[in-house]
Amino acid sequence: MTLKRNQHGQPVGCDLVDWSPPPQPLREPMEGRTCRLEPLNPDAHAAALYEVTRLDKAGRNWTYLPYGPFETLSAYEKWLEASAQTKDPLFFAILRKSDVVEAVGVASYLRIAPEMGSIEVGHIHYSERLKKSPVATEAMYLMMKHIFELGYRRYEWKCDSLNGPSRVAAQRLGFTYEGIFRQAMVYKGRSRDTAWYAAIDTEWPALQRAFSAWLAPENFDKAGTQQSRLSELTRPITQAAADNAVRC
């Protein structure tokens, strides 16, 4: 690929002629076929979320988060009340649509930088009722769709480099691996090396097609078994991204 050069012959980044900073994501619901994301509300969500978190009796789902597990509903409500007030992170409850709509997980936007066109997804806590389900995937799709439609250029996913399931999930969802930041954080008295992943706006049309194909009802048989794997649909996109780091 030919690099753009300035008047000094130095390689420089692409000119952003028609781009302008996007707005902050709003505290508004996001609606999908199998789920709805609602701004986190302690009065509406605390009791249901606490009940489903208790299905993880060993507390394994909290290992790589900087808080939790919560031993009592009141302790969880206190955390929820504080989290629901912040604009960055901006928290959402994930509600599964079924005969009874129920809150089954939490996720947020964070490190929101409209002036850079960059935003991150994180604080993801999936209950046992949400893990490895189409609902879980559609929730991530709705969040990604929303920020790219707002005009963000970059959507980040970061996790503890030792968190294997999160790293697999990032690549399955179409985030491209970008490297390790060594000793990037201290949490729960432990050192954390952080694995970085990202998807960018030029990849979004292909990622949207991959999500739409995977989430389509016809991709699942009567038993709910997937016919095509999302990872098979997103792998060509992440491989192409890794091979083309410089682009104009």
Coordinates of N, CA and C in Angstrom, one line a residue:
M1 N 0.8 -1.2 0.0 CA 0.0 0.0 0.0 C 0.9 1.2 0.0
T2 N 0.6 2.2 -0.8 CA 1.3 3.5 -0.9 C 1.0 4.3 0.3
L3 N 2.0 4.8 1.0 CA 1.8 5.7 2.1 C 1.7 7.1 1.7
K4 N 0.8 7.8 2.4 CA 0.7 9.3 2.2 C 1.9 9.9 2.9
R5 N 2.5 10.9 2.2 CA 3.7 11.7 2.7 C 3.4 13.2 2.7
N6 N 4.0 13.8 3.7 CA 3.8 15.3 3.8 C 4.9 16.0 3.0
Q7 N 4.9 17.3 3.1 CA 5.8 18.1 2.3 C 7.3 17.8 2.6
H8 N 7.6 17.1 3.8 CA 8.9 16.8 4.1 C 9.3 15.4 3.7
G9 N 8.4 14.7 3.1 CA 8.6 13.3 2.7 C 8.4 12.3 3.8
Q10 N 7.8 12.8 4.9 CA 7.6 11.9 6.0 C 6.2 11.2 5.9
P11 N 6.1 9.9 6.2 CA 4.8 9.2 6.1 C 3.9 9.7 7.2
V12 N 2.7 10.0 6.9 CA 1.7 10.5 7.8 C 0.4 9.8 7.6
G13 N -0.5 10.0 8.6 CA -1.9 9.3 8.5 C -2.8 10.0 7.5
C14 N -3.9 9.3 7.3 CA -4.8 9.7 6.2 C -5.5 11.0 6.7
D15 N -5.8 11.9 5.8 CA -6.6 13.1 6.1 C -8.1 12.7 6.3
L16 N -8.7 13.2 7.3 CA -10.1 13.0 7.7 C -10.9 14.2 7.2
V17 N -11.2 14.2 5.9 CA -11.8 15.3 5.2 C -13.3 15.5 5.7
D18 N -14.0 14.4 5.7 CA -15.5 14.5 5.9 C -15.9 14.0 7.3
W19 N -14.9 13.8 8.2 CA -15.2 13.3 9.5 C -15.3 14.4 10.6
S20 N -16.3 14.2 11.5 CA -16.4 15.1 12.6 C -16.7 14.3 13.9
P21 N -16.3 14.8 15.1 CA -16.5 14.0 16.3 C -18.0 13.6 16.5
P22 N -18.2 12.4 16.8 CA -19.6 11.9 17.0 C -20.1 12.4 18.4
P23 N -21.4 12.3 18.6 CA -21.9 12.6 20.0 C -21.7 11.5 21.0
Q24 N -21.8 11.9 22.2 CA -21.7 10.9 23.3 C -22.9 9.9 23.2
P25 N -22.7 8.6 23.4 CA -23.8 7.7 23.4 C -24.8 8.1 24.5
L26 N -26.0 8.0 24.3 CA -27.1 8.4 25.2 C -27.5 7.3 26.1
R27 N -28.1 7.7 27.2 CA -28.7 6.7 28.1 C -30.1 6.3 27.6
E28 N -30.1 5.5 26.5 CA -31.3 5.2 25.8 C -31.3 3.7 25.6
P29 N -32.5 3.1 25.5 CA -32.6 1.6 25.2 C -32.1 1.3 23.8
M30 N -31.7 0.0 23.6 CA -31.3 -0.6 22.3 C -32.2 -1.8 22.2
E31 N -32.9 -1.9 21.1 CA -33.9 -3.0 20.9 C -33.4 -4.0 19.9
G32 N -33.4 -5.3 20.2 CA -33.1 -6.3 19.2 C -34.2 -7.4 19.2
R33 N -34.0 -8.4 18.4 CA -35.0 -9.5 18.3 C -35.1 -10.3 19.5
T34 N -33.9 -10.7 20.1 CA -33.9 -11.6 21.3 C -33.6 -10.9 22.6
C35 N -33.2 -9.6 22.5 CA -32.9 -8.9 23.8 C -33.1 -7.4 23.6
R36 N -33.1 -6.8 24.8 CA -33.2 -5.3 24.9 C -32.2 -4.9 25.9
L37 N -31.5 -3.8 25.5 CA -30.5 -3.2 26.5 C -31.2 -1.9 27.0
E38 N -31.2 -1.9 28.3 CA -31.8 -0.7 29.0 C -30.7 0.0 29.9
P39 N -30.8 1.3 30.0 CA -29.9 2.0 30.9 C -30.0 1.4 32.3
L40 N -28.9 1.1 32.9 CA -28.9 0.4 34.2 C -29.8 1.2 35.2
N41 N -30.7 0.6 35.9 CA -31.6 1.2 36.8 C -31.8 0.3 38.0
P42 N -31.2 0.7 39.2 CA -31.3 -0.2 40.3 C -32.7 -0.6 40.7
D43 N -33.6 0.3 40.6 CA -35.0 0.0 41.0 C -35.6 -1.1 40.1
A44 N -35.3 -1.1 38.8 CA -35.8 -2.0 37.9 C -35.0 -3.3 37.7
H45 N -33.7 -3.2 38.0 CA -32.8 -4.3 37.6 C -32.1 -5.0 38.7
A46 N -31.9 -4.4 39.9 CA -31.1 -4.9 40.9 C -31.4 -6.3 41.4
A47 N -32.7 -6.5 41.8 CA -33.1 -7.8 42.3 C -32.9 -8.9 41.3
A48 N -33.4 -8.7 40.1 CA -33.3 -9.7 39.1 C -31.8 -10.1 38.7
L49 N -31.0 -9.0 38.6 CA -29.6 -9.2 38.3 C -28.9 -10.0 39.4
Y50 N -29.2 -9.6 40.6 CA -28.5 -10.3 41.8 C -28.9 -11.8 41.8
E51 N -30.2 -12.1 41.5 CA -30.6 -13.5 41.5 C -29.9 -14.3 40.5
V52 N -29.7 -13.7 39.3 CA -29.0 -14.5 38.3 C -27.5 -14.6 38.5
T53 N -26.9 -13.6 39.2 CA -25.5 -13.7 39.5 C -25.2 -14.8 40.5
R54 N -26.2 -15.0 41.3 CA -26.0 -16.1 42.4 C -26.0 -17.5 41.8
L55 N -26.4 -17.6 40.5 CA -26.3 -18.9 39.9 C -24.8 -19.4 39.7
D56 N -23.9 -18.4 39.7 CA -22.5 -18.6 39.7 C -22.0 -18.8 41.2
K57 N -22.3 -19.9 41.7 CA -22.1 -20.1 43.2 C -20.6 -20.0 43.6
A58 N -19.7 -20.3 42.7 CA -18.2 -20.3 43.0 C -17.7 -18.9 42.8
G59 N -18.4 -18.0 42.1 CA -17.9 -16.6 41.9 C -16.9 -16.5 40.8
R60 N -16.8 -17.5 39.9 CA -15.8 -17.5 38.8 C -16.0 -16.3 37.8
N61 N -17.2 -15.9 37.6 CA -17.5 -14.8 36.7 C -17.0 -13.5 37.1
W62 N -16.5 -13.4 38.3 CA -16.0 -12.1 38.8 C -14.5 -12.0 38.8
T63 N -13.8 -13.1 38.5 CA -12.4 -13.1 38.7 C -11.7 -12.0 37.9
Y64 N -12.1 -11.6 36.7 CA -11.4 -10.7 35.9 C -12.0 -9.3 35.9
L65 N -13.0 -9.1 36.8 CA -13.6 -7.7 37.0 C -13.0 -7.1 38.3
P66 N -12.9 -5.8 38.3 CA -12.2 -5.1 39.5 C -13.1 -5.0 40.7
Y67 N -14.3 -5.6 40.7 CA -15.2 -5.6 41.8 C -15.9 -7.0 41.8
G68 N -16.7 -7.2 42.9 CA -17.4 -8.5 43.0 C -16.5 -9.6 43.5
P69 N -17.1 -10.8 43.9 CA -18.5 -11.0 44.0 C -19.2 -10.3 45.1
F70 N -20.5 -10.1 45.1 CA -21.2 -9.4 46.1 C -22.0 -10.4 47.0
E71 N -21.7 -10.4 48.3 CA -22.3 -11.4 49.2 C -23.7 -11.2 49.5
T72 N -24.2 -9.9 49.4 CA -25.6 -9.6 49.8 C -26.2 -8.7 48.7
L73 N -27.5 -8.7 48.6 CA -28.3 -7.9 47.7 C -28.0 -6.4 48.0
S74 N -27.9 -6.1 49.3 CA -27.6 -4.6 49.6 C -26.3 -4.2 49.1
A75 N -25.3 -5.1 49.2 CA -23.9 -4.7 48.7 C -24.0 -4.6 47.1
Y76 N -24.7 -5.4 46.5 CA -24.8 -5.3 45.0 C -25.6 -4.1 44.6
E77 N -26.7 -3.8 45.4 CA -27.4 -2.6 45.1 C -26.6 -1.3 45.2
K78 N -25.7 -1.3 46.2 CA -24.9 -0.1 46.4 C -23.9 0.1 45.3
W79 N -23.4 -1.0 44.7 CA -22.5 -0.9 43.5 C -23.3 -0.5 42.3
L80 N -24.5 -1.0 42.2 CA -25.4 -0.7 41.1 C -25.8 0.7 41.1
E81 N -26.2 1.2 42.3 CA -26.6 2.6 42.4 C -25.5 3.6 41.9
A82 N -24.3 3.3 42.4 CA -23.1 4.2 42.0 C -22.9 4.0 40.5
S83 N -22.9 2.8 39.9 CA -22.6 2.6 38.5 C -23.7 3.2 37.6
A84 N -24.9 3.2 38.0 CA -26.0 3.7 37.2 C -25.9 5.3 37.1
Q85 N -25.2 5.9 37.9 CA -25.1 7.4 37.9 C -24.0 7.9 36.9
T86 N -23.0 7.1 36.5 CA -21.9 7.5 35.8 C -22.2 7.6 34.3
K87 N -21.6 8.6 33.6 CA -21.7 8.7 32.2 C -20.6 8.0 31.4
D88 N -19.5 7.8 32.2 CA -18.3 7.0 31.6 C -17.6 6.3 32.8
P89 N -17.9 5.0 32.9 CA -18.7 4.1 32.1 C -20.2 4.4 32.0
L90 N -20.8 4.0 30.9 CA -22.2 4.1 30.7 C -22.8 2.7 30.7
F91 N -23.5 2.4 31.8 CA -23.9 1.0 32.0 C -25.3 0.7 31.4
F92 N -25.4 -0.6 31.0 CA -26.7 -1.1 30.5 C -27.0 -2.4 31.1
A93 N -28.2 -2.7 31.4 CA -28.7 -4.0 31.7 C -29.1 -4.7 30.4
I94 N -28.8 -6.0 30.3 CA -29.2 -6.8 29.2 C -30.4 -7.6 29.6
L95 N -31.5 -7.4 28.9 CA -32.7 -8.1 29.2 C -33.0 -9.2 28.1
R96 N -33.2 -10.4 28.5 CA -33.6 -11.5 27.5 C -35.1 -11.4 27.3
K97 N -35.5 -11.5 26.0 CA -36.9 -11.5 25.7 C -37.3 -13.0 25.6
S98 N -38.3 -13.3 26.4 CA -38.8 -14.7 26.4 C -40.3 -14.5 26.9
D99 N -40.9 -15.6 27.4 CA -42.2 -15.4 28.0 C -42.3 -14.4 29.1
V100 N -41.2 -14.3 29.8 CA -41.0 -13.3 30.8 C -39.7 -12.6 30.5
V101 N -39.7 -11.3 30.3 CA -38.5 -10.5 30.0 C -37.8 -10.4 31.3
E102 N -36.5 -10.8 31.3 CA -35.7 -10.7 32.6 C -34.3 -10.2 32.3
A103 N -33.8 -9.5 33.3 CA -32.4 -9.0 33.3 C -31.4 -10.1 33.5
V104 N -30.5 -10.3 32.6 CA -29.6 -11.5 32.7 C -28.1 -11.1 32.6
G105 N -27.8 -9.8 32.5 CA -26.4 -9.4 32.4 C -26.2 -7.9 32.3
V106 N -24.9 -7.5 32.3 CA -24.6 -6.1 32.3 C -23.4 -5.9 31.4
A107 N -23.4 -4.7 30.7 CA -22.3 -4.3 29.9 C -22.2 -2.8 29.9
S108 N -21.1 -2.2 29.5 CA -21.0 -0.7 29.4 C -20.2 -0.2 28.3
Y109 N -20.4 1.0 27.9 CA -19.4 1.8 27.2 C -18.5 2.5 28.2
L110 N -17.2 2.6 27.8 CA -16.3 3.3 28.7 C -15.1 3.9 27.8
R111 N -14.3 4.7 28.5 CA -13.2 5.4 27.8 C -13.8 6.1 26.5
I112 N -14.8 6.8 26.8 CA -15.6 7.4 25.7 C -14.8 8.7 25.2
A113 N -14.3 8.7 24.0 CA -13.5 9.9 23.5 C -14.0 10.3 22.2
P114 N -15.1 11.1 22.1 CA -15.7 11.5 20.8 C -14.7 12.3 20.0
E115 N -13.8 13.1 20.6 CA -12.9 13.9 19.9 C -11.9 13.0 19.1
M116 N -11.7 11.8 19.6 CA -10.8 10.8 18.9 C -11.6 9.8 18.1
G117 N -12.9 9.8 18.2 CA -13.8 8.8 17.5 C -13.6 7.4 18.1
S118 N -13.2 7.3 19.4 CA -12.9 6.1 20.0 C -13.7 5.8 21.2
I119 N -14.1 4.5 21.4 CA -14.9 4.1 22.5 C -14.7 2.7 22.8
E120 N -14.9 2.2 24.0 CA -14.6 0.9 24.4 C -15.8 0.2 25.0
V121 N -15.9 -1.1 24.9 CA -17.0 -1.9 25.5 C -16.3 -2.7 26.7
G122 N -17.0 -2.7 27.8 CA -16.3 -3.4 28.9 C -17.3 -3.6 30.1
H123 N -16.8 -3.9 31.2 CA -17.6 -4.2 32.4 C -18.6 -5.3 32.1
I124 N -18.3 -6.2 31.2 CA -19.2 -7.2 30.8 C -19.4 -8.3 31.8
H125 N -20.6 -8.5 32.3 CA -20.8 -9.6 33.3 C -22.1 -10.4 32.8
Y126 N -21.8 -11.5 32.3 CA -22.9 -12.4 31.8 C -23.2 -13.5 32.8
S127 N -24.5 -13.6 33.1 CA -25.0 -14.6 34.0 C -25.0 -16.0 33.3
E128 N -25.2 -17.0 34.1 CA -25.2 -18.4 33.5 C -26.4 -18.5 32.5
R129 N -27.4 -17.6 32.7 CA -28.6 -17.7 31.8 C -28.3 -17.0 30.4
L130 N -27.2 -16.2 30.4 CA -26.9 -15.5 29.2 C -25.8 -16.0 28.4
K131 N -24.8 -16.6 29.1 CA -23.6 -17.1 28.4 C -23.9 -18.0 27.2
K132 N -23.1 -17.9 26.2 CA -23.1 -18.8 25.0 C -24.5 -19.0 24.4
S133 N -25.2 -17.8 24.3 CA -26.6 -17.8 23.7 C -26.6 -16.8 22.6
P134 N -27.6 -16.9 21.7 CA -27.8 -15.8 20.7 C -28.1 -14.5 21.4
V135 N -28.7 -14.5 22.5 CA -29.0 -13.2 23.2 C -27.7 -12.5 23.6
A136 N -26.7 -13.3 24.1 CA -25.4 -12.7 24.4 C -24.7 -12.0 23.2
T137 N -24.8 -12.7 22.1 CA -24.2 -12.2 20.8 C -24.9 -11.0 20.3
E138 N -26.3 -11.0 20.4 CA -27.0 -9.9 19.9 C -26.8 -8.7 20.7
A139 N -26.6 -8.8 22.0 CA -26.4 -7.7 22.9 C -25.1 -7.0 22.5
M140 N -24.0 -7.7 22.2 CA -22.8 -7.1 21.7 C -22.9 -6.5 20.3
Y141 N -23.7 -7.1 19.5 CA -24.0 -6.6 18.2 C -24.7 -5.2 18.3
L142 N -25.7 -5.1 19.1 CA -26.5 -3.9 19.3 C -25.6 -2.8 19.8
M143 N -24.7 -3.1 20.7 CA -23.8 -2.0 21.2 C -22.8 -1.6 20.1
M144 N -22.3 -2.5 19.4 CA -21.3 -2.2 18.3 C -22.1 -1.4 17.2
K145 N -23.2 -1.8 16.8 CA -24.0 -1.2 15.8 C -24.3 0.3 16.2
H146 N -24.7 0.5 17.4 CA -25.0 1.8 17.9 C -23.9 2.8 17.8
I147 N -22.7 2.4 18.2 CA -21.6 3.4 18.2 C -21.1 3.7 16.7
F148 N -21.1 2.7 15.9 CA -20.7 2.9 14.5 C -21.7 3.8 13.8
E149 N -23.0 3.6 14.1 CA -24.0 4.5 13.5 C -23.9 5.9 14.0
L150 N -23.4 6.1 15.2 CA -23.2 7.4 15.8 C -22.0 8.1 15.1
G151 N -21.1 7.3 14.5 CA -20.0 7.9 13.8 C -18.6 7.7 14.4
Y152 N -18.6 6.8 15.4 CA -17.2 6.5 16.0 C -16.4 5.7 15.0
R153 N -15.1 5.9 15.1 CA -14.2 5.3 14.1 C -13.6 4.0 14.7
R154 N -13.5 3.9 16.0 CA -12.8 2.8 16.6 C -13.6 2.3 17.8
Y155 N -13.7 1.0 17.9 CA -14.5 0.3 19.0 C -13.5 -0.7 19.7
E156 N -13.2 -0.5 20.9 CA -12.1 -1.3 21.6 C -12.7 -2.3 22.5
W157 N -11.9 -3.4 22.7 CA -12.2 -4.5 23.7 C -10.9 -4.8 24.3
K158 N -10.8 -4.6 25.7 CA -9.6 -4.9 26.4 C -9.9 -5.9 27.5
C159 N -8.9 -6.7 27.8 CA -9.2 -7.7 28.9 C -7.8 -8.1 29.5
D160 N -7.9 -8.7 30.7 CA -6.7 -9.3 31.2 C -6.2 -10.4 30.2
S161 N -4.9 -10.3 30.0 CA -4.3 -11.2 29.0 C -4.5 -12.7 29.4
L162 N -4.7 -13.0 30.7 CA -4.9 -14.3 31.1 C -6.4 -14.8 31.0
N163 N -7.3 -13.9 30.6 CA -8.7 -14.2 30.5 C -9.0 -14.8 29.2
G164 N -8.7 -16.1 29.1 CA -8.9 -16.8 27.8 C -10.2 -16.7 27.2
P165 N -11.3 -16.9 27.9 CA -12.7 -16.8 27.3 C -13.0 -15.4 26.7
S166 N -12.5 -14.4 27.4 CA -12.7 -13.0 26.9 C -11.9 -12.8 25.6
R167 N -10.8 -13.3 25.5 CA -9.9 -13.2 24.3 C -10.6 -13.9 23.1
V168 N -11.1 -15.1 23.4 CA -11.8 -15.9 22.3 C -13.0 -15.1 21.9
A169 N -13.8 -14.6 22.8 CA -15.0 -13.8 22.5 C -14.7 -12.6 21.7
A170 N -13.6 -11.9 22.0 CA -13.3 -10.7 21.2 C -13.1 -11.0 19.8
Q171 N -12.3 -12.1 19.5 CA -12.0 -12.4 18.1 C -13.3 -13.0 17.4
R172 N -14.1 -13.7 18.1 CA -15.3 -14.3 17.5 C -16.2 -13.1 17.1
L173 N -16.2 -12.0 17.9 CA -17.1 -10.9 17.6 C -16.5 -9.9 16.6
G174 N -15.4 -10.2 16.1 CA -14.8 -9.4 15.0 C -13.8 -8.4 15.4
F175 N -13.4 -8.4 16.7 CA -12.3 -7.5 17.1 C -10.9 -8.1 16.7
T176 N -10.1 -7.2 16.2 CA -8.8 -7.7 15.8 C -7.8 -7.5 16.9
Y177 N -6.9 -8.5 17.1 CA -5.9 -8.4 18.2 C -4.8 -7.4 17.8
E178 N -4.5 -6.6 18.8 CA -3.5 -5.5 18.6 C -2.3 -5.6 19.4
G179 N -2.3 -6.4 20.4 CA -1.1 -6.6 21.2 C -1.3 -6.6 22.7
I180 N -0.2 -6.7 23.5 CA -0.3 -6.7 25.0 C 0.4 -5.5 25.6
F181 N -0.3 -4.8 26.5 CA 0.2 -3.8 27.3 C 0.7 -4.4 28.6
R182 N 1.9 -4.5 28.8 CA 2.5 -5.2 30.0 C 2.3 -4.3 31.3
Q183 N 1.9 -5.0 32.4 CA 1.8 -4.3 33.7 C 0.9 -3.1 33.5
A184 N -0.2 -3.2 32.9 CA -1.0 -2.0 32.6 C -1.9 -1.6 33.7
M185 N -2.3 -2.6 34.6 CA -3.2 -2.3 35.7 C -2.8 -3.1 36.9
V186 N -3.4 -2.6 38.0 CA -3.4 -3.3 39.3 C -4.8 -3.4 39.8
Y187 N -5.3 -4.6 40.0 CA -6.7 -4.8 40.5 C -6.7 -6.0 41.3
K188 N -7.5 -5.9 42.4 CA -7.7 -7.0 43.4 C -6.3 -7.5 43.9
G189 N -5.4 -6.5 44.0 CA -4.0 -6.8 44.5 C -3.2 -7.6 43.5
R190 N -3.6 -7.7 42.2 CA -2.8 -8.4 41.2 C -2.4 -7.5 40.1
S191 N -1.3 -7.9 39.5 CA -0.8 -7.2 38.3 C -1.6 -7.7 37.1
R192 N -1.9 -6.8 36.2 CA -2.6 -7.2 34.9 C -1.9 -6.7 33.7
D193 N -1.5 -7.7 32.8 CA -1.2 -7.3 31.5 C -2.5 -7.3 30.7
T194 N -2.6 -6.3 29.8 CA -3.9 -6.1 29.1 C -3.8 -6.4 27.7
A195 N -4.6 -7.3 27.2 CA -4.7 -7.6 25.7 C -5.7 -6.6 25.1
W196 N -5.2 -6.0 24.0 CA -6.0 -5.0 23.3 C -6.6 -5.6 22.0
Y197 N -7.8 -5.3 21.7 CA -8.5 -5.7 20.5 C -9.3 -4.5 20.0
A198 N -9.6 -4.4 18.7 CA -10.4 -3.3 18.2 C -11.1 -3.6 16.9
A199 N -12.2 -3.0 16.6 CA -12.9 -3.0 15.3 C -13.0 -1.6 14.9
I200 N -12.8 -1.3 13.6 CA -12.9 0.1 13.1 C -14.0 0.2 12.1
D201 N -14.3 1.5 11.8 CA -15.5 1.8 11.0 C -15.5 1.2 9.6
T202 N -14.3 1.1 9.0 CA -14.2 0.5 7.6 C -14.5 -0.9 7.6
E203 N -14.4 -1.6 8.8 CA -14.7 -3.0 8.9 C -16.2 -3.3 9.2
W204 N -16.9 -2.2 9.6 CA -18.3 -2.4 10.1 C -19.2 -3.0 9.1
P205 N -19.2 -2.5 7.9 CA -20.2 -3.1 6.9 C -20.1 -4.6 6.8
A206 N -18.8 -5.1 6.7 CA -18.6 -6.6 6.7 C -19.0 -7.3 8.0
L207 N -18.7 -6.6 9.1 CA -19.1 -7.2 10.4 C -20.6 -7.2 10.5
Q208 N -21.2 -6.2 10.1 CA -22.7 -6.2 10.2 C -23.3 -7.3 9.4
R209 N -22.8 -7.6 8.2 CA -23.3 -8.7 7.4 C -23.1 -10.0 8.1
A210 N -21.9 -10.1 8.7 CA -21.6 -11.4 9.4 C -22.6 -11.6 10.6
F211 N -22.8 -10.6 11.4 CA -23.7 -10.7 12.5 C -25.1 -11.0 12.0
S212 N -25.6 -10.3 11.0 CA -26.9 -10.4 10.5 C -27.1 -11.9 10.0
A213 N -26.1 -12.4 9.3 CA -26.2 -13.8 8.8 C -26.3 -14.8 10.0
W214 N -25.5 -14.5 11.0 CA -25.4 -15.5 12.1 C -26.7 -15.4 13.0
L215 N -27.2 -14.2 13.2 CA -28.3 -14.0 14.1 C -29.7 -14.3 13.4
A216 N -29.6 -14.5 12.1 CA -30.9 -14.8 11.4 C -31.5 -16.1 11.9
P217 N -32.8 -16.1 12.1 CA -33.5 -17.3 12.6 C -33.2 -18.6 11.8
E218 N -33.0 -18.5 10.5 CA -32.7 -19.7 9.7 C -31.3 -20.2 9.9
N219 N -30.5 -19.5 10.7 CA -29.1 -20.1 11.0 C -29.2 -21.1 12.2
F220 N -30.4 -21.3 12.7 CA -30.6 -22.2 13.9 C -31.7 -23.2 13.5
D221 N -31.4 -24.5 13.9 CA -32.4 -25.5 13.7 C -33.4 -25.5 14.8
K222 N -34.3 -26.4 14.7 CA -35.5 -26.5 15.7 C -35.0 -26.6 17.1
A223 N -33.8 -27.3 17.3 CA -33.3 -27.4 18.6 C -32.4 -26.2 19.1
G224 N -32.3 -25.2 18.2 CA -31.5 -24.0 18.5 C -30.1 -24.2 18.3
T225 N -29.7 -25.2 17.5 CA -28.2 -25.4 17.2 C -27.9 -24.6 16.0
Q226 N -26.7 -23.8 16.1 CA -26.3 -23.0 15.0 C -25.8 -23.8 13.8
Q227 N -26.1 -23.3 12.6 CA -25.7 -24.0 11.4 C -24.3 -23.4 10.9
S228 N -24.1 -22.1 11.1 CA -22.8 -21.5 10.8 C -22.3 -20.9 12.1
R229 N -21.0 -20.9 12.3 CA -20.3 -20.3 13.4 C -20.0 -18.9 13.1
L230 N -20.2 -18.0 14.1 CA -19.9 -16.6 13.9 C -18.4 -16.4 13.7
S231 N -17.6 -17.2 14.4 CA -16.1 -17.1 14.2 C -15.7 -17.3 12.8
E232 N -16.4 -18.2 12.1 CA -16.1 -18.5 10.7 C -16.5 -17.3 9.8
L233 N -17.5 -16.6 10.2 CA -17.9 -15.4 9.4 C -17.0 -14.2 9.6
T234 N -16.5 -14.0 10.9 CA -15.7 -12.8 11.2 C -14.2 -13.1 11.0
R235 N -13.8 -14.3 10.9 CA -12.3 -14.6 10.8 C -11.7 -13.9 9.5
P236 N -12.3 -14.0 8.4 CA -11.7 -13.3 7.2 C -11.6 -11.8 7.4
I237 N -12.5 -11.2 8.2 CA -12.4 -9.8 8.4 C -11.2 -9.4 9.3
T238 N -11.1 -10.2 10.4 CA -10.0 -9.9 11.3 C -8.6 -10.2 10.7
Q239 N -8.6 -11.3 9.9 CA -7.3 -11.6 9.2 C -6.9 -10.5 8.2
A240 N -7.9 -10.0 7.5 CA -7.6 -8.9 6.6 C -7.2 -7.7 7.3
A241 N -7.8 -7.4 8.5 CA -7.4 -6.2 9.2 C -6.0 -6.4 9.7
A242 N -5.6 -7.5 10.2 CA -4.2 -7.8 10.7 C -3.2 -7.6 9.6
D243 N -3.6 -7.9 8.4 CA -2.6 -7.8 7.2 C -2.6 -6.4 6.6
N244 N -3.5 -5.6 7.0 CA -3.5 -4.2 6.4 C -3.6 -3.2 7.5
A245 N -2.5 -3.0 8.3 CA -2.6 -2.1 9.5 C -2.6 -0.6 9.0
V246 N -1.9 -0.3 7.9 CA -1.9 1.1 7.4 C -2.9 1.2 6.2
R247 N -3.8 2.1 6.3 CA -4.9 2.2 5.3 C -5.3 3.6 5.1
C248 N -5.6 4.0 3.9 CA -6.1 5.3 3.6 C -7.3 5.2 2.6

